[in-house]
Every structure is written in structure tokens, then in C-alpha cells.
CSV table of C-alpha atoms in Angstrom, one decimal:
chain,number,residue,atom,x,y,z
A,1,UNK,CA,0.0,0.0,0.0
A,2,UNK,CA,1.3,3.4,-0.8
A,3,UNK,CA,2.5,6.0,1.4
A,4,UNK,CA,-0.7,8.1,2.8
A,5,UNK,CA,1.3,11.3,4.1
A,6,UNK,CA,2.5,11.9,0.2
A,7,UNK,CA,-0.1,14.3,-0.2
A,8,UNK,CA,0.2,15.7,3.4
A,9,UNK,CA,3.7,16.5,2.5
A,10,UNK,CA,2.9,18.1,-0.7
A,11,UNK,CA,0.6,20.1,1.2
A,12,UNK,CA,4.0,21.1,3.7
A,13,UNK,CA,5.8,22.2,0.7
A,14,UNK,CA,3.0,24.7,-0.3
A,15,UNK,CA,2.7,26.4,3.3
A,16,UNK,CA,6.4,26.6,3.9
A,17,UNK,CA,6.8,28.5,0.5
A,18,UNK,CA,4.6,30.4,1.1
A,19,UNK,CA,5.5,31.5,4.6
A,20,UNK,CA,8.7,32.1,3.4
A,21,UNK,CA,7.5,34.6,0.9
A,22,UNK,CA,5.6,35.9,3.6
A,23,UNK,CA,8.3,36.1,6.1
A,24,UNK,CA,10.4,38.2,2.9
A,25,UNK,CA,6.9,40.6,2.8
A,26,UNK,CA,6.7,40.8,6.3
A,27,UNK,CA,9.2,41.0,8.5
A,28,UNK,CA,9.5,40.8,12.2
A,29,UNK,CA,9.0,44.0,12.4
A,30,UNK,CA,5.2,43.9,10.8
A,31,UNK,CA,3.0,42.9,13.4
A,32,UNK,CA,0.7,41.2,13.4
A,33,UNK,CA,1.1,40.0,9.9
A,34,UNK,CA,3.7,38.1,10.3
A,35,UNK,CA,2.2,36.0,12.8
A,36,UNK,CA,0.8,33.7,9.4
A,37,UNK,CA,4.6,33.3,8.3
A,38,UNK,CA,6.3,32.5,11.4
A,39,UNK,CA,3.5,30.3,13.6
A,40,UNK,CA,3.4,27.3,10.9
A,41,UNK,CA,7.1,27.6,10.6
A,42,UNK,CA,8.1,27.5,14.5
A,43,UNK,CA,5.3,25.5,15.8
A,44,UNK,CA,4.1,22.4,13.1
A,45,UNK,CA,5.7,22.4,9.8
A,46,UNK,CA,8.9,20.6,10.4
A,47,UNK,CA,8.1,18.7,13.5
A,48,UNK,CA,5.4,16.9,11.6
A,49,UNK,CA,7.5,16.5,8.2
A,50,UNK,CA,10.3,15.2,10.7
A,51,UNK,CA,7.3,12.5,12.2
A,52,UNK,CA,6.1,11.7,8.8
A,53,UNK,CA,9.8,10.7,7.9
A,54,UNK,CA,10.2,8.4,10.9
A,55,UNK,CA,6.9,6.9,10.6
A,56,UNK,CA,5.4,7.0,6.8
A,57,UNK,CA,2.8,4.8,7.7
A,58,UNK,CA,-1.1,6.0,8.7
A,59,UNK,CA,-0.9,3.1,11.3
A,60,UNK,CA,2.7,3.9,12.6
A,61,UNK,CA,1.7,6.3,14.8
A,62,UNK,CA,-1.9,7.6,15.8
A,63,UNK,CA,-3.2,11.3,14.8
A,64,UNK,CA,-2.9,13.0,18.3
A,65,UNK,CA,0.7,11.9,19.2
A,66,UNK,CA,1.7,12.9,15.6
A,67,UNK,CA,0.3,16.1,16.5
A,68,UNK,CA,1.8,16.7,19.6
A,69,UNK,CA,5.1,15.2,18.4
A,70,UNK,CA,5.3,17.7,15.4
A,71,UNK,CA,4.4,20.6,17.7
A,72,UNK,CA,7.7,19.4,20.5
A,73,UNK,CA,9.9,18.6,17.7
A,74,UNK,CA,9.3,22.1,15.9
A,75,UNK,CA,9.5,24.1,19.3
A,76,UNK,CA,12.8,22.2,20.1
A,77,UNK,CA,14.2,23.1,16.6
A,78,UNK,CA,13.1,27.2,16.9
A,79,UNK,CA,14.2,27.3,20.2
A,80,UNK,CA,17.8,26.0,18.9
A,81,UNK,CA,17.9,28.9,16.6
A,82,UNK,CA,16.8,31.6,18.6
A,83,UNK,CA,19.8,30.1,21.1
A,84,UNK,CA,22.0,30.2,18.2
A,85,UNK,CA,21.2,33.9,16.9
A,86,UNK,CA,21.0,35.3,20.9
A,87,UNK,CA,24.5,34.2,20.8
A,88,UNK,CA,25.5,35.6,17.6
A,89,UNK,CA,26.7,32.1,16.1
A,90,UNK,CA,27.5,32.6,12.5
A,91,UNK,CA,26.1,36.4,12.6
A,92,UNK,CA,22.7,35.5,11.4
A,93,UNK,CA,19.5,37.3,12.7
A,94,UNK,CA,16.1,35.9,13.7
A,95,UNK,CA,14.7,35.9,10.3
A,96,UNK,CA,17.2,34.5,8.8
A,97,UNK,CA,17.6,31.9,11.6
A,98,UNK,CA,13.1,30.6,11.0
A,99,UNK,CA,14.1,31.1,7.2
A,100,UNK,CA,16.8,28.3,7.4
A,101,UNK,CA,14.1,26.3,9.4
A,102,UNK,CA,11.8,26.7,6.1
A,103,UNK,CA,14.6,25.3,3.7
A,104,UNK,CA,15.2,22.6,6.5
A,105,UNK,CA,11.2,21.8,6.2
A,106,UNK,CA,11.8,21.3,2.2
A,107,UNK,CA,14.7,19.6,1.8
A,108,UNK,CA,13.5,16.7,5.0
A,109,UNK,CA,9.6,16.7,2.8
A,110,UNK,CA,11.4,16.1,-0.2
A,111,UNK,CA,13.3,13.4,0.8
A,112,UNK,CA,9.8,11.9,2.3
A,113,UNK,CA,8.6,12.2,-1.0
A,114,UNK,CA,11.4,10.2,-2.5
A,115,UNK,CA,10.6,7.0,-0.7
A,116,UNK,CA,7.5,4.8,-1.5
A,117,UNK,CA,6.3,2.4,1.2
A,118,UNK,CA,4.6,-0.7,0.4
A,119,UNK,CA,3.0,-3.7,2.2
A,120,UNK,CA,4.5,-7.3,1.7
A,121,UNK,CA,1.7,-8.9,3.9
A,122,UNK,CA,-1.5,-7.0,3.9
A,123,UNK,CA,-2.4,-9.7,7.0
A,124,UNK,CA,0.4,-9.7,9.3
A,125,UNK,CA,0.1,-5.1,10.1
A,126,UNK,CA,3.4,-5.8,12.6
A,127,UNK,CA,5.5,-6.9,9.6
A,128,UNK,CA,5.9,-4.3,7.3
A,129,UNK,CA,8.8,-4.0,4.9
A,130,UNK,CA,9.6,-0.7,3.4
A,131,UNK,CA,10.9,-0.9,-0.1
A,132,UNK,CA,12.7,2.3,-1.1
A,133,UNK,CA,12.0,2.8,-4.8
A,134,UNK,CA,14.6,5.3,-6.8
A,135,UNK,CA,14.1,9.0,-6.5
A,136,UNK,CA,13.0,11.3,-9.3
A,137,UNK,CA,13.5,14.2,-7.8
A,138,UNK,CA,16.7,15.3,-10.2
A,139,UNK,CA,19.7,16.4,-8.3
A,140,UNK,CA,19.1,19.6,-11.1
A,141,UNK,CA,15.8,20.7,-9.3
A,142,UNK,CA,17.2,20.6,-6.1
A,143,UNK,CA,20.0,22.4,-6.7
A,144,UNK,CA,18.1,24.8,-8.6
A,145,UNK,CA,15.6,25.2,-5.3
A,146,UNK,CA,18.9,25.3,-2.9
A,147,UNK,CA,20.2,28.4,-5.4
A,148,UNK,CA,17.1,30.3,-5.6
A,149,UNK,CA,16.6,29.9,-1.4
A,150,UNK,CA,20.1,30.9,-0.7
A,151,UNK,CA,20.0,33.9,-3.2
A,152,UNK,CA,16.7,35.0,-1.0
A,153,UNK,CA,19.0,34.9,2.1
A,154,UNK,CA,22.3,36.5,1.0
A,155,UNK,CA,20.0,39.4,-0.8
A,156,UNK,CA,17.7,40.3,2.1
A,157,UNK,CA,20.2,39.4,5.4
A,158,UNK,CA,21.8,42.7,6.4
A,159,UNK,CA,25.7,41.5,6.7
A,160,UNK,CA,25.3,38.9,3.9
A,161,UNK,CA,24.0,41.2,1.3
A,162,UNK,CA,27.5,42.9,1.8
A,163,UNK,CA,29.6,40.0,0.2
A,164,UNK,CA,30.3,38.9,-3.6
A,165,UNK,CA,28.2,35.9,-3.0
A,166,UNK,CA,25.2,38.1,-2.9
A,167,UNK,CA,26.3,39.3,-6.7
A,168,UNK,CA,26.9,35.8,-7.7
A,169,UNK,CA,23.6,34.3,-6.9
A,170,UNK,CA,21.9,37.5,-7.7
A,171,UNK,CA,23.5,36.5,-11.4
A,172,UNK,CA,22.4,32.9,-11.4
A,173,UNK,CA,18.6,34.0,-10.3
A,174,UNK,CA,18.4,37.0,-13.0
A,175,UNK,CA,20.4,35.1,-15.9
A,176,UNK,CA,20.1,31.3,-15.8
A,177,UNK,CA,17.6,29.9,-12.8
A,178,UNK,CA,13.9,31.1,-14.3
A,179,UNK,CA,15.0,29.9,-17.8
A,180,UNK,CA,16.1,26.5,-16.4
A,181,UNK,CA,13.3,25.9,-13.9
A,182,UNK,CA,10.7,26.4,-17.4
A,183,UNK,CA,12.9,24.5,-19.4
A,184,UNK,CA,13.0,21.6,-16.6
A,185,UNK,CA,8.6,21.9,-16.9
A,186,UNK,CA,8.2,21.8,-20.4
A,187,UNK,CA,10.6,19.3,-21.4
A,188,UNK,CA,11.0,16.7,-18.4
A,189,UNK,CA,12.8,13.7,-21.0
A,190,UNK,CA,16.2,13.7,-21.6
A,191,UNK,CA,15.3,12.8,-24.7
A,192,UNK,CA,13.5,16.2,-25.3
A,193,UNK,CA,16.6,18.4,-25.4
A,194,UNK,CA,20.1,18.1,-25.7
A,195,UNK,CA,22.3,19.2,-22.9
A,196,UNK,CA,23.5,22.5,-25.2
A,197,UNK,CA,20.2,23.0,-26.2
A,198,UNK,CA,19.2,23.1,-22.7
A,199,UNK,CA,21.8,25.6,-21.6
A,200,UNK,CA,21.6,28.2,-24.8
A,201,UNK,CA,17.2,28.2,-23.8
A,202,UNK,CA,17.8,28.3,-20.2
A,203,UNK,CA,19.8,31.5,-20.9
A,204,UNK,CA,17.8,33.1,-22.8
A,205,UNK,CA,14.7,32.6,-21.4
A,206,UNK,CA,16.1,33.9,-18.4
A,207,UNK,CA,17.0,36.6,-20.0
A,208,UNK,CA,13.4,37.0,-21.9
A,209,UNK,CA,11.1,35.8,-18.4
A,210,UNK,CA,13.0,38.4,-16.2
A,211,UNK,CA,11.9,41.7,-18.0
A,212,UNK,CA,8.3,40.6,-18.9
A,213,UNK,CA,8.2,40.3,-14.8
A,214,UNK,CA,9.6,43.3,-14.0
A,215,UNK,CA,6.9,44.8,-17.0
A,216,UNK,CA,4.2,43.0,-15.6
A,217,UNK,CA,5.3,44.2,-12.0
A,218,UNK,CA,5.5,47.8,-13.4
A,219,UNK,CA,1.5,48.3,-13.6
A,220,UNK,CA,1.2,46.9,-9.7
A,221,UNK,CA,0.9,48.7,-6.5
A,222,UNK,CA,4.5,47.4,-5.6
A,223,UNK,CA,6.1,48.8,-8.8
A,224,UNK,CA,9.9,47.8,-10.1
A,225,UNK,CA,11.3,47.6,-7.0
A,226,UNK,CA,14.1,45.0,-5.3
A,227,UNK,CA,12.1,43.3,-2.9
A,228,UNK,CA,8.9,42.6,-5.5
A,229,UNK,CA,11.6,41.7,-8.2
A,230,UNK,CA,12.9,39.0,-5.6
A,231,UNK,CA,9.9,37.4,-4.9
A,232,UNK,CA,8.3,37.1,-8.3
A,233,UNK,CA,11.1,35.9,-9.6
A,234,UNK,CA,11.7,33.2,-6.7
A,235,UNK,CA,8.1,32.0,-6.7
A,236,UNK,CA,8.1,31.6,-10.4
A,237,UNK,CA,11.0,29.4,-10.4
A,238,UNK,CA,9.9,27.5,-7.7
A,239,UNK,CA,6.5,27.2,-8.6
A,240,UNK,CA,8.5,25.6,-12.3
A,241,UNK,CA,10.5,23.6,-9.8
A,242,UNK,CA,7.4,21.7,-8.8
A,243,UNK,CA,6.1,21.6,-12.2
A,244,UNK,CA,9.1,19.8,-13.4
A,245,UNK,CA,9.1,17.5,-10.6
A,246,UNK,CA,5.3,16.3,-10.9
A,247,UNK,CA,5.9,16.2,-15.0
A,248,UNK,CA,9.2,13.7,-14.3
A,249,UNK,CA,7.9,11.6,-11.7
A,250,UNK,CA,4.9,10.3,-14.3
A,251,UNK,CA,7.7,9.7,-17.0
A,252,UNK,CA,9.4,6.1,-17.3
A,253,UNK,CA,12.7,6.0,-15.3
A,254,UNK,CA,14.2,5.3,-18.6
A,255,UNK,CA,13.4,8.5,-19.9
A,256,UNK,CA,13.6,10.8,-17.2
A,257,UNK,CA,16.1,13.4,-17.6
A,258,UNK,CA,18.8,14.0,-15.4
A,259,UNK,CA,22.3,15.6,-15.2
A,260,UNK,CA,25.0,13.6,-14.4
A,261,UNK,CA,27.5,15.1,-12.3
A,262,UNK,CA,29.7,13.2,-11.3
A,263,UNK,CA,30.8,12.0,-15.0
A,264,UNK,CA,30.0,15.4,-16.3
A,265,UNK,CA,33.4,15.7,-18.8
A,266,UNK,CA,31.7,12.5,-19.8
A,267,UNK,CA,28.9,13.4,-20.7
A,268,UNK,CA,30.0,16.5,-22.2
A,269,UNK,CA,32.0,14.9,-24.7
A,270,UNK,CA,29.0,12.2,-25.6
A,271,UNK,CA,27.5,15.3,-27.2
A,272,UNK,CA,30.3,15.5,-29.6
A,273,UNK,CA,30.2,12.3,-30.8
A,274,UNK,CA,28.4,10.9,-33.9
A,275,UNK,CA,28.4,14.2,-35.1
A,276,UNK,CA,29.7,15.7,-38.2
A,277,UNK,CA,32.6,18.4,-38.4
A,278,UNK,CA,30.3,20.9,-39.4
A,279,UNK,CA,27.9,20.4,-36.5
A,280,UNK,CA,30.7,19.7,-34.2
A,281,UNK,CA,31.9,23.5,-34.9
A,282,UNK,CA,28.6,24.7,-34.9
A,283,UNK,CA,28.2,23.5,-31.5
A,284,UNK,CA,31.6,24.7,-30.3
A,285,UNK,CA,30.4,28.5,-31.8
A,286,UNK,CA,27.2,28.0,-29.6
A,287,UNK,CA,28.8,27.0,-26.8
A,288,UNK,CA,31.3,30.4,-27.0
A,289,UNK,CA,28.7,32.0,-27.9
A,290,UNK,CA,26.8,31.4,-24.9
A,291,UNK,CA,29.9,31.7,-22.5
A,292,UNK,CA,30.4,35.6,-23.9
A,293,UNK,CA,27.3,36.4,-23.8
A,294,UNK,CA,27.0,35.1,-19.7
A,295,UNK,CA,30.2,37.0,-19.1
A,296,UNK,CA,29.4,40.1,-21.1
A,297,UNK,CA,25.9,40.2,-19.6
A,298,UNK,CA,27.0,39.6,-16.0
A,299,UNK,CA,30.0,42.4,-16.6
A,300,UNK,CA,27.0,45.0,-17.3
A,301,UNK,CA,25.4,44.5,-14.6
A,302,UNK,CA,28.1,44.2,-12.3
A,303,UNK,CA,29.6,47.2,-13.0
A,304,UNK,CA,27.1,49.2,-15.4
A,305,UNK,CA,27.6,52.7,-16.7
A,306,UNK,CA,27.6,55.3,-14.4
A,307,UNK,CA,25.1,58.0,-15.3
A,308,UNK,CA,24.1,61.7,-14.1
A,309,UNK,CA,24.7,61.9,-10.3
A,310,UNK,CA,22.0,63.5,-8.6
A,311,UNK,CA,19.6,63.1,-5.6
A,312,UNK,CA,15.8,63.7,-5.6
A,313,UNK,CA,14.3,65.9,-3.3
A,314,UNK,CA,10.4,66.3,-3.1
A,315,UNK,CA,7.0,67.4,-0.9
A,316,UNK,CA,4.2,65.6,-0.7
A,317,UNK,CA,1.1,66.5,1.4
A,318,UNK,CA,-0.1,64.6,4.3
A,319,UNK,CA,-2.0,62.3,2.0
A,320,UNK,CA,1.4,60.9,0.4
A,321,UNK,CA,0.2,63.0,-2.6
A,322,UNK,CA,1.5,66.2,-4.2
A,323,UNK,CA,-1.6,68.0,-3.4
A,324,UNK,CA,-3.3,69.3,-0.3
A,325,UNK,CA,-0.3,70.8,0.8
A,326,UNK,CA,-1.4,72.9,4.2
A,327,UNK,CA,-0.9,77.1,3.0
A,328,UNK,CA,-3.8,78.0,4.8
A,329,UNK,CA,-3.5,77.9,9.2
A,330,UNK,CA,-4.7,78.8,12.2
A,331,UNK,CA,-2.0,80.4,15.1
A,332,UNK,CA,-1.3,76.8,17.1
A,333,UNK,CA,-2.7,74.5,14.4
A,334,UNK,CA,-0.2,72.0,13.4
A,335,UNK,CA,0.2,71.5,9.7
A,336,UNK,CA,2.0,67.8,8.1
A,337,UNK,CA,3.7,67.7,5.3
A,338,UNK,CA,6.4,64.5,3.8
A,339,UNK,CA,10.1,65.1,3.0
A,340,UNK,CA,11.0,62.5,0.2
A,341,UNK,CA,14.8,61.9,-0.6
A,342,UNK,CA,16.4,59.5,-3.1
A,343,UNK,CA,20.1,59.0,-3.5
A,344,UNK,CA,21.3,58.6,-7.4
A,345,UNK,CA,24.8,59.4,-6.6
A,346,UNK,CA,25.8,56.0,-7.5
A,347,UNK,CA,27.8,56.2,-3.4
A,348,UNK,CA,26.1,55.9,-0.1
A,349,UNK,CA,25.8,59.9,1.2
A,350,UNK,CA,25.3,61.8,3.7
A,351,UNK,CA,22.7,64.5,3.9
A,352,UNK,CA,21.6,66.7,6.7
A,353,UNK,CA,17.9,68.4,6.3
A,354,UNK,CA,16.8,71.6,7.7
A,355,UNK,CA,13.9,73.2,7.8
A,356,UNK,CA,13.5,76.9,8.4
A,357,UNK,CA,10.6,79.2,9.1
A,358,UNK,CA,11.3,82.8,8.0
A,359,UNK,CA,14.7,82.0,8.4
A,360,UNK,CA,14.1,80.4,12.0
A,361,UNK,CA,15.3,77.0,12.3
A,362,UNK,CA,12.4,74.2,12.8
A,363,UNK,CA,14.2,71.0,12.9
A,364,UNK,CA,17.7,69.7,12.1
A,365,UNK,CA,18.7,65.9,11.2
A,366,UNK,CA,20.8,63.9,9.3
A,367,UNK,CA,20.4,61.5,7.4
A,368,UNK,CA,22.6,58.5,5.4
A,369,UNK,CA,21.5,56.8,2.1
A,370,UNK,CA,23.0,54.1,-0.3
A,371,UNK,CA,22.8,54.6,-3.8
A,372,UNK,CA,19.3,54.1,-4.9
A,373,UNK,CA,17.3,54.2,-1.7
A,374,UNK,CA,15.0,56.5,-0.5
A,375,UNK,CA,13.4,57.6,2.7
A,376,UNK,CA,9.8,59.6,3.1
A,377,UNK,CA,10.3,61.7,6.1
A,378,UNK,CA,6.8,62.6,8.1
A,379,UNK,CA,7.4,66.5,9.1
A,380,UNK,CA,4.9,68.3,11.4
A,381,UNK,CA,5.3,71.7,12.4
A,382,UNK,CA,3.2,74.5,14.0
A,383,UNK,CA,2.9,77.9,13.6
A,384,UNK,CA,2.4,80.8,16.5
A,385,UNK,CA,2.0,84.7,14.8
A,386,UNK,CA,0.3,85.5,11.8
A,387,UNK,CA,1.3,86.6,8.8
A,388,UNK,CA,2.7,84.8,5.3
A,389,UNK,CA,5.3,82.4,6.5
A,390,UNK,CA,8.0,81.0,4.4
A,391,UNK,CA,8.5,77.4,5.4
A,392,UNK,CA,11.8,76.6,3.5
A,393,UNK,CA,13.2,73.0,3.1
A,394,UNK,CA,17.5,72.6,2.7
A,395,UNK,CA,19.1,69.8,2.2
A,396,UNK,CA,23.3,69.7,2.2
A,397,UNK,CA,25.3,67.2,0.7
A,398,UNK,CA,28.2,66.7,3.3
A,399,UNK,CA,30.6,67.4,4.1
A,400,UNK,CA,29.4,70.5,2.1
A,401,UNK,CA,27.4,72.5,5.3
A,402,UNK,CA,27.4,75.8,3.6
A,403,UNK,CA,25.8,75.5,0.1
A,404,UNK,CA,22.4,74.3,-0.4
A,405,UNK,CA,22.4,71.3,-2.6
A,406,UNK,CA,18.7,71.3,-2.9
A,407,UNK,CA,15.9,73.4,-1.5
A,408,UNK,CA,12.2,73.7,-1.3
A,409,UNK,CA,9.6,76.0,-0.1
A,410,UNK,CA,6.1,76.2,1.0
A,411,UNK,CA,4.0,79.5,1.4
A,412,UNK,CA,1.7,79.3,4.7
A,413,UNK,CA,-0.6,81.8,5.5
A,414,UNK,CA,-1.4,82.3,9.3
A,415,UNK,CA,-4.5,84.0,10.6
């Protein structure tokens, strides 16, 4: 008899990708939201994949202590964590640290999946024998999942985000991952695609899925922005991960398509063979071909061209909107307005903000940006004589306290 969890486990995979995605939207720091992505993830999911591992069948172990077992056996492994990032083992934080415990939940369900109990007599219940039948779940696809997690992790953990790994699985996600992951779904035989073939499509699909994203993200709320770019493009190649690996499990073992990695040089040189001198150059141009245009593509946007340095520096009114600014007050009445900033200095800069009333200082602060980030500053100030008040906005560039690098105003009338 088969395994009855399979579909339980499935169900595991779902909810831990999705609380992961979650735990990416919100953070520890967005209560209560994040209470859906971290509860399943601390409390159940890996206790009971864990449970499901050690005992596969229905009648191994009965629902309640499976229930209470996954619940002890998830606590023990958050509280672990927590221990580990109080202690500042390995420098990781507290969302990094219940991330890791989501990639631990996938990798322990998918090596549930792999194994496929049955029943040598359906009379005798004590004497089971389990019969491990080979995996289909492609060494490919789980690299490809591993990738695609750990490029999620070394892009959104503070310190990790700072290394060269961060660029280097940044490339992988942008230019190979999405193209392989639908290549992997569409064409789950070996006998499909060649392994060139495979490489040159995976390339440049990747190259064609990741723009039509970023378009498609462009008429959305979130807009073309780092963190939305991340997760669409992580949740598409995962959601193709789990395509391919439902298409390949229903295909003949003998068909299946794998990669062979240990005799890789082996395989590589199998493609050459049979084949004519013409196609054997052919496929020699394609494969240079595809190895400048990786390195040529990664060089742009490693180090792409710098452009005009400047910094944005706007006024919105209270409603986040360039409108209903406050010009009209009452002596005492306080008035709201939002300071917006973005550094395009291609450097991280230091800016100090002041805000003046008829040349009376209001407020002071400083304020430090990377390249490309922004920050909307809420400003509320108050007015106490009457008369047309000048409220002026300065930002300096620093060092540089003397000149104004970029200045706005806002006429308030006070009766």
C-alpha cells in the first residue's frame, strides 16, 4: 500500500513556500502580519514532516501523538535557533535563523517524498517491509531550489548582502535559474533536449522571463522595486521547480532526464560524438557564444555605466500625494507635510535636512542613504504669529554645510 502522508507532505511544501515569501513581505517587524509566516514555521511544519519521515505509515503512529510530536519537535528546533542567533553564532538574525528552518522543512519533505512504502503482507500489520523505490527528484531541481533559497538569504540578510556571493547568486537567479526551472517543466525527457540545447534556452529565457516580470510588476501597486523583483522571480522558479518535478515523476525512469554530475566531462564529450565536423563547430560557436554572452551580460550589470549623479528631493502633502499641501492655518494648528529623498549618486551619502521658518530653524537631522534608496520623512510643524510664513526645506550634501544642494519651499498663511 502506498504511502498516505504523500499528499500531506505536498501540502508542507505549499505552506512553507509560502511562509517564506511571507516572512520576505513581512518581516519581524510587521505585526501582526507576520504571525501567518512565522507560527506554521516554529510551531508544526517541520516537527510533523520530521514525524512523517520516521513513521510514513497511517498506522505507525496515531493522529494525536503525531500532532503533539510535530508541535515538540518544531519548538525544540526554533528554540535551537533563537539560542543560536542570541548568541551571535555565524552572525545571522532571527529571520534568517526561521528562514533556514523553512529550507530545512523542504529539503527533510522532499526526501519523504522520494521513498515509496509498500506492504509485503496485507495480513500480518506488525510486519511491514519498506521498499525504497529510486528518486526522481533530479539532483538539477534541487540544486536549482537550494540556489534560488540561498540567493533570498544573501540578498535580504543585512551583513550577507555585503559579500560577492550576494552578486553571484543575484546572477544565477536573473540570468540562468527562471530559464532552467521552465525549461526543466516543459521538457521533463532527456530525450527532449540536448544538454547545449538546454543551456543556450535556459539562458535566454532567463534573460526574456525576467523583463516581462519586471513589466508585468511595473502596472502593480508594488512597482519595479528589489524586494517585489525577488519574490516574483523566486516564486516563479519554484512554482516551475514543482512543475518539473510532478511532470518527471509520471515519466518512465528510462526517460527521465537528469544531469550527471559526477561524469560530467563525460557526458560533455558524448554530445560530440556521432556528429559531423560541421555540427561539431557549430556547437563549439554556440557553446562560445553562450559563454560571452553570460560573461558580457553579467560584466553589465556588475559594473554598469555610471550615469548623471543627482539626488531627488520632493514634498508631498499629508495624504502621500503632491496635493493638499497645508498654505492656509490657524495660530497653534499644526500643519503635516512628507520630506521625500532619493540617492542617485551612484555612493552611499550623507545628507543633513533643515527646515527653516522665516529663516528660524524648525528641525535639524541627518540623514545617510546608499545609492538608490529613498526615505519619506513625516514633518509636522506648528505655527504661532500671523502673517505669510515662508517654510523653506535645505538639504546639504556633506561634508558640504554651507551651500544648499537642494531646496524647497512652501507659502503658509497664518490667521
Amino acid at each position: 500500500m502506498k504511502n498516505p502522508l504523500r499528499k500531506d507532505i505536498i501540502l508542507v511544501i505549499i505552506l512553507t513556500i509560502i511562509s517564506i515569501v511571507s516572512i520576505i513581505l513581512y518581516p519581524l517587524t510587521k505585526y501582526p502580519l507576520n504571525l501567518v509566516s512565522y507560527i506554521p514555521l516554529t510551531l508544526f511544519l517541520p516537527g510533523y514532516v520530521y514525524i512523517a519521515t520516521k513513521y510514513p505509515l497511517k498506522d505507525d503512529l496515531g493522529l494525536l501523538k503525531r500532532i503533539i510530536g510535530s508541535i515538540i519537535i518544531s519548538v525544540l528546533l526554533t528554540f535551537l535557533l533563537i539560542l543560536i542567533t542570541n548568541i551571535k553564532i555565524l552572525g545571522i538574525n532571527l529571520t534568517s535563523a526561521i528562514l533556514l528552518i523553512g529550507i530545512f522543512t523542504i529539503l527533510l519533505s522532499f526526501n519523504t517524498l522520494k521513498k515509496d512504502t509498500t506492504t509485503i503482507n496485507e495480513h500480518d500489520v506488525k510486519t511491514i517491509e519498506k521498499i525504497d523505490k529510486p528518486a526522481f527528484v533530479s539532483k538539477d531541481l534541487l540544486l536549482i531550489f537550494l540556489t534560488t533559497i540561498l540567493a533570498i538569504i544573501f540578498i535580504v540578510t543585512p551583513k550577507l548582502n555585503e559579500t560577492f556571493i550576494r552578486t553571484i547568486l543575484g546572477l544565477f537567479l536573473i540570468l540562468f535559474i527562471p530559464g532552467y526551472s521552465l525549461i526543466a517543466a516543459l521538457f521533463p525527457k532527456k530525450g527532449d533536449l540536448d544538454g547545449i540545447e538546454r543551456a543556450a534556452l535556459s539562458f535566454g529565457l532567463s534573460i526574456a522571463v525576467t523583463p516581462l516580470i519586471g513589466l508585468a510588476l511595473n502596472y502593480t501597486p508594488w512597482g519595479i522595486r528589489l524586494t517585489p523583483i525577488l519574490i516574483s522571480l523566486s516564486a516563479f522558479t519554484i512554482m516551475m521547480v514543482l512543475i518539473a518535478y510532478i511532470r518527471r515523476s509520471r515519466v518512465p525512469d528510462d526517460e527521465k532526464f537528469y544531469v550527471n554530475f559526477g561524469g560530467f566531462l563525460s557526458s560533455f564529450k558524448s554530445i560530440f560524438k556521432g556528429e559531423s565536423k560541421t555540427s561539431k563547430i557549430l556547437s563549439i560557436i554556440l557553446i562560445l557564444s553562450i559563454i560571452l554572452a553570460i560573461g558580457t551580460t553579467a560584466y553589465i550589470i556588475v559594473k554598469p555605466k555610471q550615469g548623471e549623479t543627482f539626488t531627488e528631493f520632493y514634498l508631498l502633502g499629508p495624504g502621500g500625494k503632491a496635493s493638499d499641501y497645508p498654505t492656509n492655518l490657524t495660530v497653534g494648528q499644526s500643519a503635516s507635510v512628507i520630506i521625500g529623498v532619493v540617492n542617485h549618486e551612484y555612493k552611499t551619502v550623507d545628507y543633513q535636512l533643515i527646515v527653516t521658518s522665516n529663516g528660524t530653524v524648525m528641525s535639524e537631522q541627518n540623514i545617510t542613504l546608499t545609492n538608490g534608496n529613498k526615505t519619506e520623512i513625516p514633518y509636522t510643524f506648528t505655527e504661532n504669529t500671523t502673517g505669510t510664513k515662508k517654510v523653506e526645506f535645505s538639504l546639504y550634501k556633506l561634508p558640504d554645510n554651507t551651500n544648499v544642494y537642494r531646496s524647497l519651499h512652501l507659502f503658509v498663511n497664518v490667521v
